[in-house]
Coordinates of C-alpha atoms and ligand atoms in Angstrom, one line a residue:
M54 CA 0.0 0.0 0.0
F55 CA 2.4 2.7 1.2
T56 CA 5.8 2.9 -0.3
T57 CA 8.7 2.7 2.2
L58 CA 9.4 6.4 1.5
T59 CA 5.8 7.5 2.2
R60 CA 5.8 5.4 5.3
W61 CA 9.0 6.9 6.5
L62 CA 7.7 10.4 5.7
L63 CA 4.5 9.7 7.6
A64 CA 6.5 8.4 10.6
C65 CA 8.5 11.6 10.6
V66 CA 5.5 13.8 10.5
L67 CA 3.4 11.9 13.0
V68 CA 6.0 10.7 15.5
L69 CA 9.0 13.0 15.5
P70 CA 7.2 16.1 16.7
L71 CA 5.9 14.2 19.7
A72 CA 9.2 12.7 20.4
A73 CA 11.0 16.0 20.1
N74 CA 8.7 17.6 22.6
A75 CA 8.5 14.7 25.0
A76 CA 12.2 14.5 25.4
R77 CA 12.2 18.0 26.9
D78 CA 9.6 17.5 29.6
Q79 CA 11.4 18.0 32.9
H80 CA 8.4 16.9 34.9
S81 CA 8.2 13.3 33.7
Y82 CA 10.5 10.3 34.0
S83 CA 8.9 8.7 31.0
N84 CA 10.5 7.8 27.6
P85 CA 8.0 8.5 24.9
D86 CA 10.9 9.4 22.5
Q87 CA 11.6 5.6 22.6
V88 CA 8.4 3.9 23.5
L89 CA 5.2 5.9 23.0
V90 CA 2.0 4.9 24.9
T91 CA -1.1 5.4 22.7
H92 CA -4.0 3.8 24.6
L93 CA -5.0 2.8 28.1
T94 CA -7.5 0.2 29.2
L95 CA -8.4 0.8 32.8
D96 CA -10.3 -1.5 35.2
L97 CA -10.5 0.1 38.6
T98 CA -12.4 -0.5 41.7
A99 CA -13.1 2.5 44.1
D100 CA -12.7 1.1 47.6
F101 CA -14.1 3.9 49.8
D102 CA -13.3 2.2 53.0
A103 CA -9.6 1.8 52.2
Q104 CA -9.6 5.1 50.2
R105 CA -7.8 3.3 47.4
L106 CA -8.4 2.8 43.7
R107 CA -7.4 -0.8 42.9
G108 CA -7.1 -2.7 39.6
S109 CA -5.2 -2.6 36.5
V110 CA -4.2 -0.6 33.4
V111 CA -3.2 -2.1 30.1
L112 CA -1.0 0.2 28.1
D113 CA -0.8 -0.1 24.3
F114 CA 2.4 1.4 22.9
K115 CA 4.4 2.0 19.7
R116 CA 8.2 1.7 19.5
V117 CA 9.5 4.9 18.3
A118 CA 13.1 3.7 18.7
P119 CA 13.0 0.2 17.2
E120 CA 15.6 -1.1 19.6
A121 CA 14.0 0.2 22.7
A122 CA 14.0 -2.4 25.5
E123 CA 12.3 -0.4 28.3
L124 CA 9.1 1.3 28.9
V125 CA 9.4 4.1 31.5
L126 CA 6.2 5.3 33.3
D127 CA 5.5 7.9 35.9
T128 CA 4.1 6.8 39.3
R129 CA 3.5 8.6 42.6
D130 CA 2.8 6.7 45.8
L131 CA 1.4 3.7 43.9
T132 CA 1.7 0.2 45.1
I133 CA 2.7 -2.0 42.1
E134 CA 1.5 -5.5 42.5
A135 CA 2.5 -7.0 39.2
V136 CA 3.7 -6.1 35.8
Q137 CA 3.0 -8.3 32.7
Q138 CA 3.7 -7.9 29.0
R139 CA 1.9 -9.4 26.1
V140 CA 4.2 -11.2 23.7
A141 CA 2.7 -12.7 20.6
G142 CA -0.7 -12.6 22.2
I143 CA 0.3 -14.3 25.5
W144 CA 0.6 -12.5 28.9
K145 CA 3.9 -13.1 30.7
N146 CA 5.4 -11.6 33.8
A147 CA 7.8 -8.7 33.1
A148 CA 10.7 -7.5 35.1
F149 CA 10.2 -4.0 36.5
E150 CA 11.8 -1.6 38.9
V151 CA 10.4 1.4 40.8
G152 CA 12.9 4.2 41.0
K153 CA 13.7 6.5 43.9
S154 CA 10.8 8.6 44.8
S155 CA 10.9 12.4 44.9
P156 CA 8.3 14.3 46.9
D157 CA 7.1 16.4 44.0
F158 CA 7.6 14.1 41.0
G159 CA 7.0 10.6 42.4
A160 CA 9.0 7.7 41.0
S161 CA 9.7 6.1 37.7
L162 CA 8.4 2.6 36.9
T163 CA 10.8 0.9 34.4
V164 CA 9.5 -2.2 32.6
Q165 CA 11.8 -4.5 30.7
L166 CA 10.3 -5.3 27.3
A167 CA 10.7 -8.4 25.3
T168 CA 11.4 -7.6 21.6
E169 CA 7.9 -8.6 20.5
A170 CA 5.9 -7.1 23.4
D171 CA 3.1 -4.8 22.3
Q172 CA 1.2 -4.3 25.6
V173 CA 2.1 -3.9 29.2
K174 CA -0.3 -4.5 32.1
V175 CA 0.2 -3.0 35.5
V176 CA -1.7 -4.3 38.5
Y177 CA -1.6 -1.7 41.2
E178 CA -3.4 0.4 43.9
S179 CA -3.3 4.0 44.8
D180 CA -2.4 5.4 48.2
P181 CA -5.1 7.0 50.4
G182 CA -3.1 10.2 50.2
A183 CA -2.8 10.2 46.4
S184 CA -2.1 13.8 45.3
G185 CA -4.5 13.5 42.4
L186 CA -7.6 12.2 44.3
Q187 CA -9.8 13.3 47.1
W188 CA -12.0 10.8 49.0
L189 CA -14.8 12.7 50.8
E190 CA -16.8 11.5 53.8
P191 CA -20.6 11.9 53.4
A192 CA -20.5 14.9 55.8
Q193 CA -18.3 16.7 53.2
T194 CA -20.9 16.5 50.5
A195 CA -24.1 18.5 49.8
G196 CA -26.4 15.5 50.5
K197 CA -24.4 14.3 53.6
K198 CA -25.5 10.7 52.9
H199 CA -23.0 9.3 50.4
P200 CA -19.2 9.4 50.0
F201 CA -17.7 11.2 47.1
L202 CA -14.5 10.7 45.1
Y203 CA -12.9 12.9 42.5
S204 CA -9.6 13.2 40.7
Q205 CA -7.6 16.3 39.7
A206 CA -4.7 15.3 37.4
Q207 CA -3.4 18.6 36.2
A208 CA -0.5 19.3 36.3
I209 CA 1.3 16.1 37.3
H210 CA -1.0 14.1 39.5
A211 CA -2.4 11.5 37.0
R212 CA 0.6 9.4 38.0
S213 CA -0.8 9.2 41.6
F214 CA -3.8 7.2 40.3
V215 CA -2.6 5.6 37.1
P216 CA 0.9 4.5 36.1
L217 CA 1.4 6.2 32.7
Q218 CA 3.6 8.6 30.7
D219 CA 2.6 11.7 32.6
T220 CA 3.6 14.4 30.1
P221 CA 1.3 16.6 28.1
A222 CA 3.5 15.9 25.0
V223 CA 1.9 12.4 24.8
R224 CA -1.7 11.8 23.8
I225 CA -3.7 8.7 24.6
T226 CA -7.2 7.4 24.0
Y227 CA -8.7 5.2 26.7
D228 CA -11.3 2.7 27.7
A229 CA -12.3 2.3 31.3
T230 CA -14.4 0.2 33.6
L231 CA -15.1 1.7 37.0
R232 CA -16.5 -0.5 39.8
V233 CA -18.1 1.6 42.6
P234 CA -20.6 1.0 45.4
K235 CA -24.1 0.3 44.2
G236 CA -26.3 3.4 44.2
L237 CA -23.5 5.8 43.2
R238 CA -22.7 7.1 39.7
A239 CA -19.3 7.2 38.2
V240 CA -18.4 9.7 35.5
M241 CA -15.2 10.3 33.5
S242 CA -13.6 12.7 31.0
A243 CA -15.1 10.5 28.3
S244 CA -18.4 9.2 27.0
N245 CA -20.9 9.4 29.9
D246 CA -24.3 7.8 29.8
P247 CA -26.7 9.7 32.1
T248 CA -29.1 6.8 31.9
A249 CA -26.7 4.1 32.9
P250 CA -28.1 2.3 36.0
K251 CA -26.3 2.8 39.3
D252 CA -25.6 -0.9 39.6
G253 CA -21.9 -0.6 40.5
V254 CA -20.3 -0.9 37.1
F255 CA -19.7 1.9 34.6
N256 CA -18.0 1.7 31.2
F257 CA -16.4 4.5 29.4
N258 CA -14.6 5.2 26.1
M259 CA -12.6 8.2 25.1
P260 CA -11.8 8.0 21.3
Q261 CA -10.2 11.4 21.0
P262 CA -6.5 11.4 22.1
I263 CA -5.9 13.4 25.2
P264 CA -2.9 14.3 27.3
S265 CA -2.7 12.5 30.7
Y266 CA -3.6 15.6 32.7
L267 CA -7.1 15.4 31.2
L268 CA -7.8 11.9 32.5
A269 CA -10.5 12.4 35.1
L270 CA -13.0 10.5 37.2
A271 CA -15.6 11.2 39.9
V272 CA -18.0 9.0 41.9
G273 CA -20.8 10.2 44.0
D274 CA -24.5 10.6 44.4
L275 CA -24.8 12.2 41.0
D276 CA -27.9 12.9 38.9
F277 CA -28.0 14.6 35.5
Q278 CA -30.1 17.4 34.1
P279 CA -29.8 18.5 30.4
M280 CA -29.3 22.3 29.8
G281 CA -29.3 22.2 26.0
E282 CA -28.9 19.8 23.1
R283 CA -25.2 19.1 23.7
T284 CA -24.9 20.4 27.3
G285 CA -26.0 19.2 30.7
V286 CA -25.0 19.1 34.3
Y287 CA -24.1 16.3 36.7
A288 CA -24.5 17.2 40.4
E289 CA -25.7 15.9 43.7
P290 CA -29.5 16.0 43.8
A291 CA -29.5 18.8 46.4
I292 CA -27.9 21.3 44.0
L293 CA -28.7 20.0 40.6
E294 CA -31.5 22.3 39.8
R295 CA -29.7 25.4 41.0
A296 CA -26.7 24.5 39.0
A297 CA -28.7 23.9 35.8
W298 CA -30.3 27.4 36.2
E299 CA -27.0 29.1 36.9
F300 CA -25.2 27.6 33.9
A301 CA -28.2 27.7 31.5
D302 CA -26.1 29.9 29.0
T303 CA -23.6 27.1 28.5
E304 CA -25.2 26.0 25.2
S305 CA -25.2 29.5 23.8
M306 CA -21.5 29.9 24.8
L307 CA -20.7 26.7 23.0
E308 CA -22.5 28.0 19.9
E309 CA -20.7 31.3 20.0
V310 CA -17.2 29.7 20.2
E311 CA -18.0 27.4 17.4
K312 CA -19.0 30.4 15.2
L313 CA -15.6 32.0 15.9
Y314 CA -13.1 29.2 16.1
G315 CA -14.6 26.2 14.4
A316 CA -16.7 23.1 15.3
Y317 CA -16.6 21.6 18.8
T318 CA -14.9 18.2 18.2
W319 CA -15.5 16.5 21.6
D320 CA -19.1 15.5 21.1
R321 CA -20.9 16.5 24.4
Y322 CA -20.0 19.3 26.8
D323 CA -21.3 18.6 30.3
L324 CA -20.5 20.1 33.7
L325 CA -19.8 18.2 36.9
I326 CA -20.4 20.2 40.1
L327 CA -18.1 19.1 42.9
P328 CA -18.2 19.5 46.6
P329 CA -16.7 22.9 47.9
S330 CA -13.4 21.3 48.7
F331 CA -12.5 21.1 45.0
P332 CA -9.2 23.0 44.9
W333 CA -9.8 24.7 41.6
G334 CA -12.5 26.9 40.2
G335 CA -12.8 24.6 37.2
M336 CA -11.0 22.0 35.4
E337 CA -11.4 21.5 31.7
N338 CA -11.7 17.7 31.7
P339 CA -12.8 16.8 28.1
R340 CA -16.6 16.4 27.6
L341 CA -17.0 17.0 31.4
S342 CA -15.6 20.2 33.0
F343 CA -15.2 19.9 36.7
I344 CA -16.7 22.9 38.4
T345 CA -16.5 24.4 42.0
P346 CA -19.9 25.0 43.6
T347 CA -18.6 28.4 44.8
V348 CA -19.7 29.9 41.4
I349 CA -23.3 29.0 41.9
A350 CA -24.2 32.5 43.1
G351 CA -27.9 32.5 42.2
D352 CA -27.5 35.3 39.6
R353 CA -25.2 33.9 36.9
S354 CA -22.6 36.5 38.0
L355 CA -19.7 34.1 38.1
V356 CA -20.3 32.1 34.9
S357 CA -17.1 33.4 33.1
L358 CA -15.6 30.3 34.8
I359 CA -17.8 28.2 32.5
A360 CA -16.7 30.2 29.5
H361 CA -13.1 29.6 30.5
E362 CA -13.4 25.8 30.9
L363 CA -15.4 25.6 27.7
A364 CA -12.8 27.6 25.8
H365 CA -10.2 25.1 26.9
S366 CA -11.9 22.6 24.5
W367 CA -10.1 24.6 21.8
S368 CA -7.0 26.0 23.6
G369 CA -5.7 23.3 25.8
N370 CA -7.6 20.2 25.0
T371 CA -7.4 20.3 21.2
V372 CA -4.1 22.3 21.0
T373 CA -2.1 21.5 24.1
N374 CA 1.0 22.8 25.8
A375 CA 3.8 20.3 25.3
T376 CA 5.5 21.0 28.7
W377 CA 4.4 22.8 31.9
P378 CA 6.5 26.0 31.3
D379 CA 4.4 26.3 28.1
I380 CA 1.2 26.5 30.1
W381 CA 0.5 30.1 28.8
L382 CA -0.4 28.4 25.5
N383 CA -3.3 26.8 27.3
E384 CA -4.2 29.5 29.9
G385 CA -3.4 32.7 28.0
F386 CA -5.3 31.8 24.9
T387 CA -8.1 30.4 27.0
T388 CA -8.3 33.6 29.1
Y389 CA -8.4 35.6 25.9
L390 CA -11.2 33.4 24.6
T391 CA -13.1 33.7 27.8
Y392 CA -13.3 37.5 27.4
R393 CA -14.4 37.1 23.8
I394 CA -17.2 34.7 24.9
M395 CA -18.3 37.0 27.7
E396 CA -18.4 39.8 25.2
L397 CA -20.6 37.8 22.8
V398 CA -23.0 36.3 25.3
Y399 CA -23.2 39.2 27.9
G400 CA -21.9 42.3 26.0
E401 CA -18.8 44.4 25.9
R402 CA -19.5 46.2 29.1
R403 CA -19.3 43.1 31.2
A404 CA -16.4 41.7 29.3
D405 CA -14.4 44.9 29.8
M406 CA -15.1 44.9 33.5
E407 CA -13.8 41.3 33.8
R408 CA -10.7 42.3 31.7
V409 CA -10.0 45.0 34.2
L410 CA -10.5 42.7 37.2
G411 CA -8.1 40.2 35.6
Y412 CA -5.5 42.9 34.9
Q413 CA -5.6 44.2 38.4
D414 CA -5.1 40.6 39.8
L415 CA -2.1 40.3 37.4
E416 CA -0.6 43.6 38.6
A417 CA -0.9 42.5 42.3
D418 CA 0.5 39.0 41.5
I419 CA 3.5 40.4 39.6
A420 CA 4.3 42.8 42.4
S421 CA 4.6 39.9 44.8
M422 CA 6.6 37.5 42.5
P423 CA 10.3 37.1 41.8
A424 CA 10.9 38.9 38.4
P425 CA 12.1 35.7 36.5
D426 CA 8.8 34.0 37.3
T427 CA 6.8 36.8 35.6
R428 CA 8.1 35.7 32.2
L429 CA 5.5 33.9 30.1
L430 CA 7.9 31.1 29.7
P431 CA 9.3 30.6 33.2
D432 CA 12.1 28.2 34.2
L433 CA 10.4 25.4 36.1
T434 CA 13.5 23.1 36.3
G435 CA 13.2 21.0 39.5
R436 CA 10.0 22.8 40.6
D437 CA 6.6 21.5 41.2
P438 CA 4.3 23.2 38.6
D439 CA 1.6 23.7 41.3
A440 CA 4.0 25.7 43.4
A441 CA 4.9 28.0 40.5
F442 CA 1.2 28.7 39.7
S443 CA 0.3 32.4 39.2
D444 CA -1.9 34.8 37.1
V445 CA 1.0 35.3 34.7
P446 CA 0.2 32.6 32.2
Y447 CA -3.5 33.6 32.4
E448 CA -3.7 37.4 32.3
K449 CA -0.3 38.3 30.9
G450 CA -0.9 35.6 28.3
A451 CA -4.3 37.0 27.5
L452 CA -2.9 40.6 27.2
F453 CA -0.3 39.3 24.8
V454 CA -2.9 37.6 22.7
T455 CA -5.0 40.7 22.8
E456 CA -2.1 42.8 21.6
M457 CA -1.6 40.4 18.7
E458 CA -5.3 40.9 17.9
H459 CA -5.1 44.7 18.1
R460 CA -2.1 44.8 15.9
V461 CA -3.5 42.8 13.0
G462 CA -7.2 43.5 13.5
R463 CA -9.9 41.3 14.9
E464 CA -10.9 39.7 11.7
A465 CA -7.4 38.7 10.6
F466 CA -6.6 37.5 14.1
D467 CA -9.8 35.4 14.3
E468 CA -8.8 33.7 11.1
F469 CA -5.3 33.1 12.4
L470 CA -6.7 31.5 15.5
R471 CA -9.1 29.3 13.6
N472 CA -6.2 28.0 11.5
Y473 CA -4.0 27.6 14.5
F474 CA -6.6 25.4 16.2
Q475 CA -7.0 23.4 13.1
D476 CA -3.3 23.0 12.2
F477 CA -2.4 21.8 15.7
A478 CA -5.6 19.9 16.4
F479 CA -4.9 17.0 18.8
Q480 CA -1.2 17.9 19.0
S481 CA 1.0 19.3 21.7
L482 CA 3.3 22.2 21.0
T483 CA 6.1 24.2 22.7
T484 CA 6.4 27.9 22.8
D485 CA 9.1 27.7 20.2
Q486 CA 6.8 25.9 17.9
F487 CA 4.2 28.6 18.5
L488 CA 6.7 31.3 17.7
A489 CA 7.7 29.6 14.4
Y490 CA 4.1 29.2 13.5
A491 CA 3.2 32.8 14.4
D492 CA 6.2 34.1 12.4
Q493 CA 4.9 32.3 9.3
H494 CA 1.2 32.9 9.7
L495 CA 0.9 36.2 11.6
V496 CA 4.0 38.2 11.7
K497 CA 5.1 37.9 8.0
P498 CA 1.6 38.4 6.6
S499 CA 1.2 41.5 8.8
G500 CA 3.5 43.6 6.8
G501 CA 5.3 45.0 9.8
K502 CA 2.2 45.6 12.0
I503 CA 3.7 43.1 14.5
T504 CA 7.3 41.9 14.8
M505 CA 9.1 38.8 16.1
K506 CA 11.0 41.1 18.4
R507 CA 7.8 42.2 20.1
L508 CA 6.6 38.6 20.4
R509 CA 9.9 37.6 22.0
Q510 CA 9.7 40.5 24.4
W511 CA 6.3 39.3 25.6
I512 CA 7.5 35.7 26.0
F513 CA 11.0 36.0 27.3
E514 CA 11.0 39.2 29.4
P515 CA 9.6 39.7 32.9
G516 CA 6.7 42.0 33.8
I517 CA 4.2 43.7 31.5
P518 CA 5.8 45.2 28.5
E519 CA 5.5 48.9 27.8
G520 CA 2.6 49.6 25.5
A521 CA 0.5 46.6 26.5
P522 CA -3.2 46.9 25.8
V523 CA -4.3 47.8 29.3
P524 CA -8.0 47.3 29.6
S525 CA -10.4 50.0 31.0
S526 CA -14.1 50.2 31.9
D527 CA -16.5 53.2 32.1
A528 CA -18.7 51.2 34.5
F529 CA -15.7 51.0 36.9
D530 CA -15.0 54.7 36.5
R531 CA -18.4 55.4 38.0
V532 CA -17.7 53.0 40.9
A533 CA -14.4 54.7 41.5
A534 CA -16.1 58.0 41.7
E535 CA -18.6 56.7 44.4
A536 CA -15.7 55.2 46.3
K537 CA -13.8 58.4 46.2
A538 CA -16.8 60.4 47.5
W539 CA -17.3 57.9 50.4
L540 CA -13.6 57.9 51.3
A541 CA -13.6 61.7 51.3
G542 CA -16.5 61.7 53.7
E543 CA -18.7 63.5 51.1
K544 CA -21.3 60.7 51.1
S545 CA -22.3 58.1 53.6
A546 CA -22.2 54.4 52.5
E547 CA -26.0 54.4 52.5
A548 CA -26.1 57.3 50.1
L549 CA -23.8 55.8 47.6
N550 CA -25.3 55.1 44.2
T551 CA -25.0 51.3 44.2
E552 CA -28.4 50.0 43.2
S553 CA -27.5 49.0 39.7
W554 CA -24.0 47.6 40.6
T555 CA -23.2 44.2 39.3
V556 CA -21.1 41.7 41.1
D557 CA -18.1 42.8 39.0
Q558 CA -18.6 46.3 40.1
W559 CA -18.8 45.3 43.8
R560 CA -15.6 43.3 43.4
F561 CA -13.9 46.4 41.8
F562 CA -15.2 48.6 44.6
L563 CA -13.9 46.3 47.3
N564 CA -10.6 45.3 45.6
N565 CA -9.6 49.0 45.2
L566 CA -10.4 50.3 48.7
P567 CA -7.2 51.6 50.3
R568 CA -5.6 50.1 53.4
G569 CA -5.9 52.0 56.7
L570 CA -9.7 52.2 56.9
S571 CA -11.2 52.8 60.4
E572 CA -13.3 50.2 62.2
Q573 CA -16.2 52.6 62.0
Q574 CA -15.8 52.8 58.2
L575 CA -15.8 49.1 57.9
A576 CA -18.8 48.8 60.1
E577 CA -20.6 51.4 58.0
L578 CA -20.0 49.5 54.8
D579 CA -21.0 46.2 56.4
A580 CA -24.2 47.7 57.8
A581 CA -25.1 49.3 54.5
F582 CA -24.3 46.4 52.2
G583 CA -24.3 43.2 54.3
L584 CA -20.9 42.3 53.2
T585 CA -19.9 39.9 55.9
A586 CA -23.1 37.9 55.2
S587 CA -22.7 38.0 51.4
S588 CA -23.5 34.7 49.8
N589 CA -21.5 35.5 46.7
A590 CA -18.2 33.7 47.2
E591 CA -16.1 36.3 45.3
I592 CA -17.6 39.3 47.1
A593 CA -17.2 37.6 50.4
H594 CA -13.6 36.8 49.5
S595 CA -12.8 40.4 48.6
W596 CA -14.5 41.6 51.8
L597 CA -12.9 39.1 54.1
L598 CA -9.5 40.0 52.8
I599 CA -10.2 43.6 53.8
A600 CA -11.6 42.5 57.1
I601 CA -8.5 40.4 57.9
R602 CA -6.2 43.2 57.0
H603 CA -8.0 45.6 59.3
S604 CA -8.7 43.1 62.1
Y605 CA -12.4 43.8 61.7
A606 CA -13.7 41.6 64.5
P607 CA -17.3 41.2 63.4
A608 CA -16.1 39.2 60.4
W609 CA -14.1 36.6 62.3
P610 CA -16.8 34.0 62.5
R611 CA -17.3 34.3 58.7
V612 CA -13.6 34.1 58.0
D613 CA -13.7 30.9 60.0
S614 CA -16.7 29.3 58.3
Y615 CA -15.5 30.4 54.9
L616 CA -12.1 28.8 55.3
V617 CA -13.6 25.6 56.7
E618 CA -16.3 25.2 54.1
I619 CA -14.4 26.2 51.0
G620 CA -11.2 24.5 49.7
R621 CA -10.8 26.4 46.4
R622 CA -7.1 27.5 46.4
K623 CA -7.7 30.8 44.7
L624 CA -10.3 31.9 47.4
I625 CA -8.5 30.6 50.5
V626 CA -4.8 31.2 49.9
P627 CA -5.0 35.0 49.9
L628 CA -7.0 34.9 53.1
Y629 CA -4.4 32.7 54.8
Q630 CA -1.6 35.0 53.5
A631 CA -3.4 38.0 55.0
L632 CA -3.9 36.3 58.3
L633 CA -0.2 35.3 58.4
E634 CA 0.9 39.0 58.2
S635 CA 0.4 39.4 61.9
E636 CA 1.2 37.3 65.0
S637 CA -2.4 37.3 66.2
G638 CA -3.5 36.4 62.7
R639 CA -1.1 33.5 62.6
Q640 CA -2.6 32.1 65.7
R641 CA -6.1 32.5 64.2
A642 CA -4.9 30.9 61.0
T643 CA -3.4 28.0 62.8
A644 CA -6.6 27.3 64.7
I645 CA -8.7 27.6 61.6
Y646 CA -6.4 25.4 59.5
E647 CA -6.4 22.7 62.1
R648 CA -10.2 22.3 61.6
A649 CA -10.2 23.1 57.9
A650 CA -7.3 20.9 56.7
P651 CA -9.1 17.5 56.8
G652 CA -11.5 18.9 54.3
Y653 CA -8.9 20.3 51.9
Q654 CA -7.6 18.4 48.9
V655 CA -3.9 17.4 49.1
V656 CA -2.7 20.1 46.7
A657 CA -4.6 22.9 48.6
R658 CA -3.2 21.5 51.9
N659 CA 0.3 21.6 50.5
T660 CA -0.1 25.2 49.3
V661 CA -1.4 26.5 52.6
E662 CA 1.2 24.6 54.6
A663 CA 3.9 26.2 52.5
L664 CA 2.6 29.6 53.6
F665 CA 2.8 28.7 57.2
D666 CA 6.4 27.5 56.7
N667 CA 7.5 30.8 55.2
Ligands
BES66 N1 -6.7 24.2 33.9 C1 -7.0 25.1 34.9 C2 -6.8 24.6 36.3 C3 -5.4 24.2 36.6 C4 -4.3 24.9 36.1 C5 -5.2 23.1 37.4 C6 -3.0 24.4 36.4 C7 -3.9 22.6 37.7 C8 -2.8 23.3 37.2 C9 -8.4 25.7 34.8 O1 -8.8 25.8 33.5 C10 -8.4 27.0 35.4 O2 -7.7 27.9 34.8 N2 -9.2 27.3 36.4 C11 -9.3 28.6 37.0 C12 -10.5 29.2 36.4 C13 -10.4 30.7 36.2 C14 -9.2 31.3 35.7 C15 -11.7 31.2 35.5 C16 -9.5 28.4 38.5 O3 -9.5 27.3 38.9 O4 -9.5 29.4 39.2
ZN67 ZN1 -7.7 27.4 32.5

């Protein structure tokens, strides 16, 4: 059929780019440049009593280097019971070795391969403290009756529940069987069947190749409610209806992105609402974004999170960062897309406000970071990607993308993005590959409107470059004027013109109040606007930050309950940081953390504990 030459050319095109990227991933022990895993078949039992996933994974692989005699996988705190290999259709034991374990990266699992081996099977179990899982007691769920399990693989935690090549440079398809207690529903980042009976066994298939960090599962008392033709929500019964109402615009968001950037290629787009300990706002697990319940505000004010996770279906899941320093390729483009979606679905005014809030977060973050880490392409050698997390890849990335758009014009840039998503579909790329592509398809055709020098400045230099497209919002100018009048004592809080303020405007108001307010001023605001009691998790966060910084005593019980109930890193970390600024705050933080810690996911716990150690 194929001539040798065509086959060789195909091999170069299909395999070499992967291999070239993979060889550079500092956060993986694996050897995809020699043996490339292409498919997983999982059969796992969720043992809630032991808090372990138990079972096996069969890994299909291709030999990239024909002589390769070893398959190297990533693991973290896994107990490996047996390793087999299939040789000419027959399963045989394989020699294996688990390497020395590092606290952040886990340990390698090296399997000796027979020349004709084409599959490897690992029988294993996860550790109760697996960094990529959280096992919740019934009391930690909305319904309080059933336990809950969820995974969070990004960045390098998939290895704590499946031995695999844990690098985003490698893509795999998968099949899975999950065995769970009867009466619970299991879901995955794959084909989910909302009508599947809760009889203890669930089967899944993921035919689109995904990077390992998008492997995801959850088990709980989950029901399903459709929101649109291709969209729906899985949640505990107690919150299902509220969630479906909150996120009812998901289908229109999906339609808007498709119009701009091309067809959605992942079949369905559903949401899974997690218990409040979920350490992230959202996670773009394909076909099934994982979502914090802290964005169910009752007024759709925090739905940009959905726009964000949906946008990842293009930037991130279809076109993927090849290594973790390249994460701005995922998060920067996605943040840019988020604002575009917000603009299309809710209008320019709201999108601009959210751009400004994002920009202000970025400024604050940059001010507190070592300069080298404020580069879009940071050096993460030897560092845990979780520890190096910041707003830089998100908001600096989005600003950079916005500047490219402004320079060449929206129409031309939209076309560039459409092509980019198509040309790299189901591939992983490095920043260098992006630069080469942009040179060809954006910079050269622009006739001098944008230069490679400028692109390199954005990517390789710290901080925000001079001339960046700093966002602004008239709606915030009006808020700033009210704030000024109140601070100057010209108007009482009650007399402020706040009736029509949106949640974004409240956040801007609170985030921009100066330090050094008096107790009386805080009490006045609180009395006028009920801030301590706010049920909006973002408003409460902004207010509690102020309260802590000013030792505003009436807010202490709320600080306490907020930190105990919520485990979302972005909402709790700044509050702990603020508490740790004073000695009395440290004591308070210690007491709160002692009660809160058992409810936090491992990664959130590690982040907070690192603050205490500083
Ligand atoms: N993919 C990220 C979450 C993530 C990043 C997990 C890095 C682990 C390592 C997700 O899409 C995200 O960005 N979530 C944000 C949402 C926000 C920016 C709208 C979050 O969780 O706060
Ligand atoms: Zn994201």
